mmCIF file of C-alpha atoms in Angstrom:
data_model
loop_
_atom_site.group_PDB
_atom_site.id
_atom_site.type_symbol
_atom_site.label_atom_id
_atom_site.label_comp_id
_atom_site.label_asym_id
_atom_site.label_seq_id
_atom_site.Cartn_x
_atom_site.Cartn_y
_atom_site.Cartn_z
ATOM 1 C CA GLN G 1 165.926 40.069 108.565
ATOM 2 C CA LEU G 2 163.568 37.538 107.041
ATOM 3 C CA GLN G 3 165.137 34.219 106.113
ATOM 4 C CA LEU G 4 163.670 31.188 104.357
ATOM 5 C CA GLN G 5 165.416 27.821 104.473
ATOM 6 C CA GLU G 6 164.485 24.775 102.442
ATOM 7 C CA SER G 7 165.102 21.276 103.801
ATOM 8 C CA GLY G 8 164.429 17.743 102.704
ATOM 9 C CA PRO G 9 165.929 14.736 100.899
ATOM 10 C CA GLY G 10 168.247 15.501 98.024
ATOM 11 C CA LEU G 11 167.511 12.231 96.256
ATOM 12 C CA VAL G 12 164.090 10.769 95.464
ATOM 13 C CA LYS G 13 163.312 7.606 93.526
ATOM 14 C CA PRO G 14 161.109 7.704 90.426
ATOM 15 C CA SER G 15 157.372 7.291 91.144
ATOM 16 C CA GLU G 16 157.863 8.301 94.790
ATOM 17 C CA THR G 17 156.833 11.532 96.519
ATOM 18 C CA LEU G 18 159.155 14.499 96.878
ATOM 19 C CA SER G 19 158.763 16.264 100.244
ATOM 20 C CA LEU G 20 160.320 19.578 101.202
ATOM 21 C CA THR G 21 159.855 22.038 104.049
ATOM 22 C CA CYS G 22 160.541 25.757 104.143
ATOM 23 C CA THR G 23 161.256 27.180 107.580
ATOM 24 C CA VAL G 24 160.684 30.899 108.016
ATOM 25 C CA SER G 25 162.716 32.906 110.527
ATOM 26 C CA GLY G 26 162.767 36.603 111.289
ATOM 27 C CA GLY G 27 159.036 36.930 110.644
ATOM 28 C CA SER G 28 155.710 35.210 111.206
ATOM 29 C CA ILE G 29 154.209 32.989 108.573
ATOM 30 C CA SER G 30 150.814 34.005 110.008
ATOM 31 C CA ASN G 31 151.211 37.615 108.913
ATOM 32 C CA SER G 32 148.119 38.292 106.810
ATOM 33 C CA SER G 33 150.087 40.492 104.418
ATOM 34 C CA TYR G 34 152.045 37.673 102.845
ATOM 35 C CA TYR G 35 151.744 34.591 100.691
ATOM 36 C CA TRP G 36 154.296 31.791 100.612
ATOM 37 C CA GLY G 37 155.242 29.576 97.747
ATOM 38 C CA TRP G 38 157.485 27.215 95.829
ATOM 39 C CA ILE G 39 159.384 27.745 92.577
ATOM 40 C CA ARG G 40 161.715 25.298 90.866
ATOM 41 C CA GLN G 41 164.515 25.467 88.314
ATOM 42 C CA PRO G 42 165.677 22.389 86.381
ATOM 43 C CA PRO G 43 169.433 22.307 85.730
ATOM 44 C CA GLY G 44 170.355 24.823 83.032
ATOM 45 C CA LYS G 45 166.751 25.964 82.588
ATOM 46 C CA GLY G 46 164.458 28.751 83.712
ATOM 47 C CA LEU G 47 162.157 29.254 86.670
ATOM 48 C CA GLU G 48 158.757 27.579 87.097
ATOM 49 C CA TRP G 49 156.097 28.475 89.673
ATOM 50 C CA ILE G 50 154.754 25.441 91.530
ATOM 51 C CA GLY G 51 152.198 26.921 93.905
ATOM 52 C CA SER G 52 151.419 29.305 96.751
ATOM 53 C CA ILE G 53 149.718 29.190 100.144
ATOM 54 C CA PHE G 54 148.235 31.668 102.614
ATOM 55 C CA TYR G 55 148.562 31.102 106.369
ATOM 56 C CA THR G 56 144.894 30.092 106.510
ATOM 57 C CA GLY G 57 145.692 27.158 104.249
ATOM 58 C CA SER G 58 144.261 28.562 101.015
ATOM 59 C CA THR G 59 146.311 27.229 98.119
ATOM 60 C CA TYR G 60 146.962 28.142 94.482
ATOM 61 C CA TYR G 61 148.674 25.647 92.210
ATOM 62 C CA ASN G 62 150.221 25.730 88.760
ATOM 63 C CA PRO G 63 147.605 24.023 86.573
ATOM 64 C CA SER G 64 150.335 21.969 84.909
ATOM 65 C CA LEU G 65 151.299 20.413 88.265
ATOM 66 C CA ARG G 66 148.025 20.588 90.195
ATOM 67 C CA SER G 67 147.255 16.877 90.036
ATOM 68 C CA ARG G 68 150.546 16.024 91.781
ATOM 69 C CA VAL G 69 151.135 18.950 94.150
ATOM 70 C CA THR G 70 150.120 19.549 97.746
ATOM 71 C CA ILE G 71 151.299 22.578 99.714
ATOM 72 C CA SER G 72 150.502 22.855 103.409
ATOM 73 C CA VAL G 73 151.307 25.234 106.246
ATOM 74 C CA ASP G 74 152.072 24.700 109.931
ATOM 75 C CA THR G 75 151.785 28.036 111.706
ATOM 76 C CA SER G 76 152.907 26.565 115.043
ATOM 77 C CA LYS G 77 156.256 25.636 113.496
ATOM 78 C CA ASN G 78 156.400 28.691 111.233
ATOM 79 C CA HIS G 79 156.957 26.560 108.187
ATOM 80 C CA PHE G 80 155.225 25.382 105.042
ATOM 81 C CA SER G 81 155.727 22.252 103.003
ATOM 82 C CA LEU G 82 155.649 20.876 99.484
ATOM 83 C CA LYS G 83 154.720 17.391 98.363
ATOM 84 C CA LEU G 84 155.063 16.388 94.720
ATOM 85 C CA SER G 85 153.889 12.883 93.920
ATOM 86 C CA SER G 86 154.786 10.404 91.178
ATOM 87 C CA VAL G 87 158.063 12.122 90.390
ATOM 88 C CA THR G 88 160.125 11.464 87.274
ATOM 89 C CA ALA G 89 163.544 12.622 86.119
ATOM 90 C CA ALA G 90 161.831 15.734 84.732
ATOM 91 C CA ASP G 91 161.192 16.836 88.319
ATOM 92 C CA THR G 92 164.927 17.051 89.022
ATOM 93 C CA ALA G 93 165.495 20.693 89.897
ATOM 94 C CA VAL G 94 166.578 23.218 92.467
ATOM 95 C CA TYR G 95 163.505 23.960 94.559
ATOM 96 C CA TYR G 96 163.139 27.423 96.071
ATOM 97 C CA CYS G 97 160.676 28.685 98.639
ATOM 98 C CA ALA G 98 159.742 32.341 98.540
ATOM 99 C CA ARG G 99 157.392 35.022 99.839
ATOM 100 C CA ARG G 100 155.173 37.538 98.085
ATOM 101 C CA SER G 101 153.523 40.556 99.687
ATOM 102 C CA GLY G 102 150.062 40.004 98.247
ATOM 103 C CA ILE G 103 148.202 37.455 96.196
ATOM 104 C CA ARG G 104 149.084 39.124 92.891
ATOM 105 C CA GLN G 105 152.307 40.822 93.972
ATOM 106 C CA PRO G 106 155.789 39.727 92.827
ATOM 107 C CA LEU G 107 158.087 37.723 95.067
ATOM 108 C CA ASP G 108 160.221 39.687 97.496
ATOM 109 C CA TYR G 109 162.216 37.146 99.520
ATOM 110 C CA TRP G 110 163.721 33.846 98.381
ATOM 111 C CA GLY G 111 165.321 30.889 100.119
ATOM 112 C CA GLN G 112 168.720 29.583 99.078
ATOM 113 C CA GLY G 113 167.247 26.625 97.256
ATOM 114 C CA THR G 114 167.799 22.891 97.517
ATOM 115 C CA LEU G 115 168.666 20.480 94.723
ATOM 116 C CA VAL G 116 166.421 17.459 94.428
ATOM 117 C CA THR G 117 167.511 14.708 92.076
ATOM 118 C CA VAL G 118 165.086 12.042 90.918
ATOM 119 C CA SER G 119 167.004 8.862 90.247
ATOM 120 C CA SER G 120 166.904 5.201 91.134
ATOM 121 C CA GLN W 1 157.883 28.403 75.304
ATOM 122 C CA SER W 2 157.614 31.045 78.022
ATOM 123 C CA ALA W 3 154.530 33.232 78.360
ATOM 124 C CA LEU W 4 156.827 36.228 78.753
ATOM 125 C CA THR W 5 159.522 37.035 76.185
ATOM 126 C CA GLN W 6 162.946 38.314 77.177
ATOM 127 C CA GLU W 7 166.124 38.903 75.187
ATOM 128 C CA ALA W 8 168.394 35.875 75.396
ATOM 129 C CA SER W 9 171.439 38.028 75.995
ATOM 130 C CA VAL W 10 172.403 41.645 76.510
ATOM 131 C CA SER W 11 175.842 43.119 77.041
ATOM 132 C CA GLY W 12 177.240 46.450 78.120
ATOM 133 C CA THR W 13 180.383 48.102 79.388
ATOM 134 C CA VAL W 14 181.034 49.385 82.878
ATOM 135 C CA GLY W 15 179.222 52.647 83.447
ATOM 136 C CA GLN W 16 176.853 52.169 80.527
ATOM 137 C CA LYS W 17 173.052 52.192 80.800
ATOM 138 C CA VAL W 18 171.345 49.002 79.704
ATOM 139 C CA THR W 19 167.680 48.118 79.442
ATOM 140 C CA LEU W 20 166.237 44.625 79.617
ATOM 141 C CA SER W 21 162.741 44.054 78.305
ATOM 142 C CA CYS W 22 159.956 41.619 79.123
ATOM 143 C CA THR W 23 157.043 41.352 76.700
ATOM 144 C CA GLY W 24 153.717 39.749 77.486
ATOM 145 C CA ASN W 25 150.080 40.530 76.772
ATOM 146 C CA SER W 26 146.961 42.032 78.315
ATOM 147 C CA ASN W 27 146.402 38.901 80.414
ATOM 148 C CA ASN W 28 149.644 39.369 82.317
ATOM 149 C CA ILE W 29 151.961 42.367 82.077
ATOM 150 C CA GLY W 30 149.177 44.598 80.825
ATOM 151 C CA THR W 31 147.300 44.090 84.094
ATOM 152 C CA TYR W 32 149.602 43.012 86.896
ATOM 153 C CA ALA W 33 152.765 44.163 88.614
ATOM 154 C CA VAL W 34 156.019 42.689 87.324
ATOM 155 C CA GLY W 35 158.897 41.350 89.376
ATOM 156 C CA TRP W 36 162.517 41.232 88.254
ATOM 157 C CA TYR W 37 164.922 38.676 89.692
ATOM 158 C CA GLN W 38 168.698 38.554 89.492
ATOM 159 C CA GLN W 39 170.488 35.208 89.538
ATOM 160 C CA ILE W 40 174.261 35.307 89.797
ATOM 161 C CA SER W 41 176.218 32.200 88.769
ATOM 162 C CA HIS W 42 173.220 29.875 89.249
ATOM 163 C CA GLY W 43 172.822 30.970 92.869
ATOM 164 C CA ALA W 44 169.487 31.794 94.482
ATOM 165 C CA PRO W 45 167.448 34.476 92.710
ATOM 166 C CA LYS W 46 167.288 37.867 94.363
ATOM 167 C CA THR W 47 164.501 40.366 93.821
ATOM 168 C CA VAL W 48 165.828 43.595 92.296
ATOM 169 C CA MET W 49 162.464 45.158 91.464
ATOM 170 C CA PHE W 50 158.842 44.408 92.320
ATOM 171 C CA GLY W 51 156.309 46.563 90.591
ATOM 172 C CA ASN W 52 157.842 50.011 90.664
ATOM 173 C CA SER W 53 159.463 49.433 94.045
ATOM 174 C CA LEU W 54 163.134 48.964 94.734
ATOM 175 C CA PRO W 55 163.716 46.420 97.517
ATOM 176 C CA SER W 56 165.809 47.432 100.471
ATOM 177 C CA GLY W 57 169.503 47.015 99.763
ATOM 178 C CA ILE W 58 169.209 47.151 95.971
ATOM 179 C CA PRO W 59 171.249 50.005 94.449
ATOM 180 C CA ASP W 60 169.231 52.837 92.980
ATOM 181 C CA ARG W 61 170.934 52.333 89.621
ATOM 182 C CA PHE W 62 168.210 49.711 89.116
ATOM 183 C CA SER W 63 164.837 51.009 87.967
ATOM 184 C CA GLY W 64 161.711 49.490 86.517
ATOM 185 C CA SER W 65 158.973 50.674 84.198
ATOM 186 C CA LYS W 66 156.059 49.362 82.189
ATOM 187 C CA SER W 67 154.394 50.500 79.004
ATOM 188 C CA GLY W 68 151.351 48.567 77.861
ATOM 189 C CA THR W 69 152.333 44.926 77.713
ATOM 190 C CA THR W 70 156.094 45.426 77.982
ATOM 191 C CA ALA W 71 158.036 45.823 81.215
ATOM 192 C CA SER W 72 161.605 47.054 81.383
ATOM 193 C CA LEU W 73 164.457 46.875 83.857
ATOM 194 C CA THR W 74 167.067 49.586 83.428
ATOM 195 C CA ILE W 75 170.496 49.539 85.010
ATOM 196 C CA SER W 76 172.125 52.966 84.940
ATOM 197 C CA GLY W 77 175.854 52.880 85.489
ATOM 198 C CA LEU W 78 176.486 49.185 84.880
ATOM 199 C CA GLN W 79 178.852 47.505 87.365
ATOM 200 C CA PRO W 80 180.806 44.241 87.045
ATOM 201 C CA GLU W 81 178.735 42.702 89.839
ATOM 202 C CA ASP W 82 175.571 43.209 87.771
ATOM 203 C CA GLU W 83 176.591 40.363 85.465
ATOM 204 C CA ALA W 84 173.887 37.773 85.965
ATOM 205 C CA ASP W 85 170.783 36.163 84.559
ATOM 206 C CA TYR W 86 167.657 38.283 84.951
ATOM 207 C CA TYR W 87 164.115 36.916 84.972
ATOM 208 C CA CYS W 88 160.812 38.751 84.848
ATOM 209 C CA SER W 89 157.578 37.361 86.255
ATOM 210 C CA THR W 90 153.945 38.287 86.727
ATOM 211 C CA TRP W 91 150.481 36.756 87.198
ATOM 212 C CA ASP W 92 148.617 35.554 84.112
ATOM 213 C CA TYR W 93 144.896 35.407 84.706
ATOM 214 C CA SER W 94 144.084 33.422 81.578
ATOM 215 C CA LEU W 95 146.539 30.713 82.633
ATOM 216 C CA SER W 96 145.729 31.138 86.349
ATOM 217 C CA ALA W 97 149.429 30.909 87.038
ATOM 218 C CA TRP W 98 152.495 32.923 87.815
ATOM 219 C CA VAL W 99 154.629 32.985 84.664
ATOM 220 C CA PHE W 100 158.293 33.698 84.117
ATOM 221 C CA GLY W 101 160.252 34.922 81.160
ATOM 222 C CA GLY W 102 162.981 32.726 79.760
ATOM 223 C CA GLY W 103 165.666 34.950 81.280
ATOM 224 C CA THR W 104 168.243 37.382 79.913
ATOM 225 C CA LYS W 105 171.961 36.773 80.358
ATOM 226 C CA LEU W 106 173.564 40.142 81.065
ATOM 227 C CA THR W 107 177.278 40.302 80.328
ATOM 228 C CA VAL W 108 179.429 43.182 81.548
ATOM 229 C CA LEU W 109 182.268 43.676 79.091
#
């Protein structure tokens, strides 16, 4: 059974860089059928797509976040990572990693999510 | 404001059939497959429908359809455990982004 697990600091200071990793188990991140990505949900609000990556390193970012987002993949560790720079309180959210079975296909598997709070 | 429009809330009784809708335009729902995600008590979302496919482990009382620029999720035989927030999502090629609806809170009376 495929599992995705987010990890990283739960507290980040304003203006610093948020860094999270999603470790994939029960399947290979190098499978050419799948894309991997990040979605976030501010407290009490809806879902927002951050970006996606293919195992080759090709990335697709939400235009509203593109200037601050970097997503990378490490196939040897079967994980992918998110960096969001210059964070503010508005970036406080639960961050989810997820998989989709094609570049334009809906998500099929989700991680459990991790809360990141931006505060000094 | 979300690119996709969902009802804020829907309610139904146990055993009833309910339909949740997700309205977009030709740049998104009219062209691409739609996913539906269930979120119970602010836990992690779970995929209950992607395109016209039912994920493994999801009861067959869930079904999805699309007509033009509106997608629908139907739950036939509503159960107490179906009470949750439901979000729809698809690709929008004019925005070059995956977009979500604002979510529908489904209450089982």
